[in-house]
């Protein structure tokens, strides 16, 4: 039993040590800075939260956060394909303007529908960039 525990523990401990010593940038796609990776994760988090919004105020908060992180991501850029990345972020921000227009009209259902359409943009560019 002890030899089995040693056989399992040593490789696991070694793997954990190696992973802990790797820079954070080794854990995500080339072309992504740590800052861009963080902004994208925050965008995704707020996108997911927007789907469960029950009020205009809740959705407005999620959309505002999403927009802030999209604008930050735009400033950061994507080193491997800067023009295509900017085009995708611009499409996303244009779509967000449509969501905001629906929110301004106090139409929660329309705003949520428009927010869902942003997922098509996400899928297109994530596929294009293989992320």
PDB file of C-alpha atoms in Angstrom:
ATOM      1  CA  UNK A   1       0.000   0.000   0.000  1.00  0.00           C
ATOM      2  CA  UNK A   2       2.849   2.376   0.853  1.00  0.00           C
ATOM      3  CA  UNK A   3       4.481   1.781  -2.520  1.00  0.00           C
ATOM      4  CA  UNK A   4       1.216   2.599  -4.303  1.00  0.00           C
ATOM      5  CA  UNK A   5       0.890   5.835  -2.325  1.00  0.00           C
ATOM      6  CA  UNK A   6       4.492   6.755  -3.186  1.00  0.00           C
ATOM      7  CA  UNK A   7       3.919   5.873  -6.835  1.00  0.00           C
ATOM      8  CA  UNK A   8       0.955   8.251  -6.980  1.00  0.00           C
ATOM      9  CA  UNK A   9       2.185  11.001  -4.681  1.00  0.00           C
ATOM     10  CA  UNK A  10       5.609  11.656  -6.212  1.00  0.00           C
ATOM     11  CA  UNK A  11       4.393  12.324  -9.799  1.00  0.00           C
ATOM     12  CA  UNK A  12       1.507  14.468  -8.518  1.00  0.00           C
ATOM     13  CA  UNK A  13       3.790  16.514  -6.275  1.00  0.00           C
ATOM     14  CA  UNK A  14       6.263  16.957  -9.131  1.00  0.00           C
ATOM     15  CA  UNK A  15       3.507  18.068 -11.529  1.00  0.00           C
ATOM     16  CA  UNK A  16       2.161  20.577  -9.017  1.00  0.00           C
ATOM     17  CA  UNK A  17       5.656  21.993  -8.473  1.00  0.00           C
ATOM     18  CA  UNK A  18       6.287  22.359 -12.201  1.00  0.00           C
ATOM     19  CA  UNK A  19       2.900  24.008 -12.831  1.00  0.00           C
ATOM     20  CA  UNK A  20       3.386  26.406  -9.920  1.00  0.00           C
ATOM     21  CA  UNK A  21       6.768  27.481 -11.267  1.00  0.00           C
ATOM     22  CA  UNK A  22       5.413  28.241 -14.759  1.00  0.00           C
ATOM     23  CA  UNK A  23       4.631  31.874 -15.551  1.00  0.00           C
ATOM     24  CA  UNK A  24       0.934  32.728 -15.746  1.00  0.00           C
ATOM     25  CA  UNK A  25       1.335  33.505 -19.431  1.00  0.00           C
ATOM     26  CA  UNK A  26       2.089  29.836 -20.094  1.00  0.00           C
ATOM     27  CA  UNK A  27      -1.482  28.959 -19.133  1.00  0.00           C
ATOM     28  CA  UNK A  28      -3.275  30.766 -21.971  1.00  0.00           C
ATOM     29  CA  UNK A  29      -3.169  31.332 -25.695  1.00  0.00           C
ATOM     30  CA  UNK A  30      -0.250  32.991 -27.481  1.00  0.00           C
ATOM     31  CA  UNK A  31      -1.085  36.552 -28.464  1.00  0.00           C
ATOM     32  CA  UNK A  32      -3.060  37.071 -25.259  1.00  0.00           C
ATOM     33  CA  UNK A  33      -1.521  39.293 -22.661  1.00  0.00           C
ATOM     34  CA  UNK A  34      -2.438  38.590 -19.062  1.00  0.00           C
ATOM     35  CA  UNK A  35      -4.455  41.808 -19.107  1.00  0.00           C
ATOM     36  CA  UNK A  36      -6.412  40.770 -22.221  1.00  0.00           C
ATOM     37  CA  UNK A  37      -7.067  37.340 -20.758  1.00  0.00           C
ATOM     38  CA  UNK A  38      -8.443  38.943 -17.581  1.00  0.00           C
ATOM     39  CA  UNK A  39     -10.675  41.347 -19.517  1.00  0.00           C
ATOM     40  CA  UNK A  40     -12.053  38.529 -21.668  1.00  0.00           C
ATOM     41  CA  UNK A  41     -12.869  36.433 -18.607  1.00  0.00           C
ATOM     42  CA  UNK A  42     -14.674  39.371 -17.013  1.00  0.00           C
ATOM     43  CA  UNK A  43     -16.617  39.936 -20.238  1.00  0.00           C
ATOM     44  CA  UNK A  44     -17.667  36.289 -20.225  1.00  0.00           C
ATOM     45  CA  UNK A  45     -18.684  36.465 -16.577  1.00  0.00           C
ATOM     46  CA  UNK A  46     -20.916  39.500 -17.159  1.00  0.00           C
ATOM     47  CA  UNK A  47     -22.341  37.982 -20.335  1.00  0.00           C
ATOM     48  CA  UNK A  48     -23.396  34.897 -18.380  1.00  0.00           C
ATOM     49  CA  UNK A  49     -24.886  37.009 -15.596  1.00  0.00           C
ATOM     50  CA  UNK A  50     -26.889  39.024 -18.134  1.00  0.00           C
ATOM     51  CA  UNK A  51     -28.860  35.909 -19.058  1.00  0.00           C
ATOM     52  CA  UNK A  52     -30.285  35.653 -15.557  1.00  0.00           C
ATOM     53  CA  UNK A  53     -31.108  39.347 -15.107  1.00  0.00           C
ATOM     54  CA  UNK A  54     -34.643  39.827 -13.806  1.00  0.00           C
ATOM     55  CA  UNK A  55     -34.762  43.623 -13.926  1.00  0.00           C
ATOM     56  CA  UNK A  56     -33.671  46.451 -16.207  1.00  0.00           C
ATOM     57  CA  UNK A  57     -31.356  47.653 -13.429  1.00  0.00           C
ATOM     58  CA  UNK A  58     -29.626  44.285 -13.110  1.00  0.00           C
ATOM     59  CA  UNK A  59     -29.125  43.951 -16.843  1.00  0.00           C
ATOM     60  CA  UNK A  60     -27.922  47.556 -17.065  1.00  0.00           C
ATOM     61  CA  UNK A  61     -25.253  46.807 -14.455  1.00  0.00           C
ATOM     62  CA  UNK A  62     -24.066  43.706 -16.327  1.00  0.00           C
ATOM     63  CA  UNK A  63     -24.058  45.518 -19.680  1.00  0.00           C
ATOM     64  CA  UNK A  64     -22.111  48.431 -18.212  1.00  0.00           C
ATOM     65  CA  UNK A  65     -19.513  46.063 -16.754  1.00  0.00           C
ATOM     66  CA  UNK A  66     -19.365  44.088 -20.008  1.00  0.00           C
ATOM     67  CA  UNK A  67     -18.845  47.295 -22.033  1.00  0.00           C
ATOM     68  CA  UNK A  68     -16.096  48.492 -19.683  1.00  0.00           C
ATOM     69  CA  UNK A  69     -14.185  45.234 -20.086  1.00  0.00           C
ATOM     70  CA  UNK A  70     -14.748  45.187 -23.863  1.00  0.00           C
ATOM     71  CA  UNK A  71     -13.330  48.713 -24.121  1.00  0.00           C
ATOM     72  CA  UNK A  72     -10.367  47.710 -21.952  1.00  0.00           C
ATOM     73  CA  UNK A  73      -9.789  44.660 -24.167  1.00  0.00           C
ATOM     74  CA  UNK A  74      -9.916  46.885 -27.244  1.00  0.00           C
ATOM     75  CA  UNK A  75      -7.196  49.118 -25.784  1.00  0.00           C
ATOM     76  CA  UNK A  76      -5.088  46.081 -24.892  1.00  0.00           C
ATOM     77  CA  UNK A  77      -5.393  44.477 -28.331  1.00  0.00           C
ATOM     78  CA  UNK A  78      -4.522  41.021 -29.617  1.00  0.00           C
ATOM     79  CA  UNK A  79      -0.953  40.732 -30.859  1.00  0.00           C
ATOM     80  CA  UNK A  80      -1.489  37.851 -33.309  1.00  0.00           C
ATOM     81  CA  UNK A  81      -4.286  39.494 -35.341  1.00  0.00           C
ATOM     82  CA  UNK A  82      -4.717  43.136 -34.321  1.00  0.00           C
ATOM     83  CA  UNK A  83      -7.000  44.252 -37.188  1.00  0.00           C
ATOM     84  CA  UNK A  84      -9.348  41.276 -36.971  1.00  0.00           C
ATOM     85  CA  UNK A  85      -9.473  41.632 -33.192  1.00  0.00           C
ATOM     86  CA  UNK A  86     -10.378  45.329 -33.421  1.00  0.00           C
ATOM     87  CA  UNK A  87     -13.067  44.505 -35.981  1.00  0.00           C
ATOM     88  CA  UNK A  88     -14.583  41.896 -33.663  1.00  0.00           C
ATOM     89  CA  UNK A  89     -14.524  44.197 -30.641  1.00  0.00           C
ATOM     90  CA  UNK A  90     -16.089  46.977 -32.733  1.00  0.00           C
ATOM     91  CA  UNK A  91     -18.901  44.607 -33.777  1.00  0.00           C
ATOM     92  CA  UNK A  92     -19.392  43.676 -30.145  1.00  0.00           C
ATOM     93  CA  UNK A  93     -19.562  47.323 -29.046  1.00  0.00           C
ATOM     94  CA  UNK A  94     -22.029  48.085 -31.858  1.00  0.00           C
ATOM     95  CA  UNK A  95     -24.190  45.193 -30.672  1.00  0.00           C
ATOM     96  CA  UNK A  96     -23.976  46.525 -27.121  1.00  0.00           C
ATOM     97  CA  UNK A  97     -25.303  49.864 -28.368  1.00  0.00           C
ATOM     98  CA  UNK A  98     -28.404  47.987 -29.547  1.00  0.00           C
ATOM     99  CA  UNK A  99     -28.735  46.357 -26.136  1.00  0.00           C
ATOM    100  CA  UNK A 100     -28.410  49.772 -24.508  1.00  0.00           C
ATOM    101  CA  UNK A 101     -31.103  51.212 -26.800  1.00  0.00           C
ATOM    102  CA  UNK A 102     -33.502  48.477 -25.669  1.00  0.00           C
ATOM    103  CA  UNK A 103     -32.611  49.157 -22.037  1.00  0.00           C
ATOM    104  CA  UNK A 104     -33.240  52.870 -22.579  1.00  0.00           C
ATOM    105  CA  UNK A 105     -36.716  51.914 -23.847  1.00  0.00           C
ATOM    106  CA  UNK A 106     -37.197  49.806 -20.688  1.00  0.00           C
ATOM    107  CA  UNK A 107     -37.604  46.656 -22.832  1.00  0.00           C
ATOM    108  CA  UNK A 108     -35.918  43.897 -20.836  1.00  0.00           C
ATOM    109  CA  UNK A 109     -36.899  41.069 -23.196  1.00  0.00           C
ATOM    110  CA  UNK A 110     -35.552  42.856 -26.281  1.00  0.00           C
ATOM    111  CA  UNK A 111     -32.350  43.791 -24.464  1.00  0.00           C
ATOM    112  CA  UNK A 112     -31.795  40.170 -23.430  1.00  0.00           C
ATOM    113  CA  UNK A 113     -32.494  38.956 -26.989  1.00  0.00           C
ATOM    114  CA  UNK A 114     -29.944  41.409 -28.359  1.00  0.00           C
ATOM    115  CA  UNK A 115     -27.465  40.391 -25.703  1.00  0.00           C
ATOM    116  CA  UNK A 116     -27.831  36.739 -26.759  1.00  0.00           C
ATOM    117  CA  UNK A 117     -27.008  37.726 -30.359  1.00  0.00           C
ATOM    118  CA  UNK A 118     -23.633  38.953 -29.146  1.00  0.00           C
ATOM    119  CA  UNK A 119     -22.810  35.300 -28.535  1.00  0.00           C
ATOM    120  CA  UNK A 120     -22.713  34.780 -32.319  1.00  0.00           C
ATOM    121  CA  UNK A 121     -19.960  37.404 -32.560  1.00  0.00           C
ATOM    122  CA  UNK A 122     -18.085  35.726 -29.708  1.00  0.00           C
ATOM    123  CA  UNK A 123     -18.328  32.317 -31.376  1.00  0.00           C
ATOM    124  CA  UNK A 124     -17.166  33.674 -34.739  1.00  0.00           C
ATOM    125  CA  UNK A 125     -14.064  35.383 -33.418  1.00  0.00           C
ATOM    126  CA  UNK A 126     -13.167  32.767 -30.837  1.00  0.00           C
ATOM    127  CA  UNK A 127     -13.293  30.217 -33.650  1.00  0.00           C
ATOM    128  CA  UNK A 128     -11.245  32.469 -35.940  1.00  0.00           C
ATOM    129  CA  UNK A 129      -8.587  32.974 -33.263  1.00  0.00           C
ATOM    130  CA  UNK A 130      -8.802  29.355 -32.067  1.00  0.00           C
ATOM    131  CA  UNK A 131      -9.446  30.312 -28.438  1.00  0.00           C
TER     132      UNK A 131
END
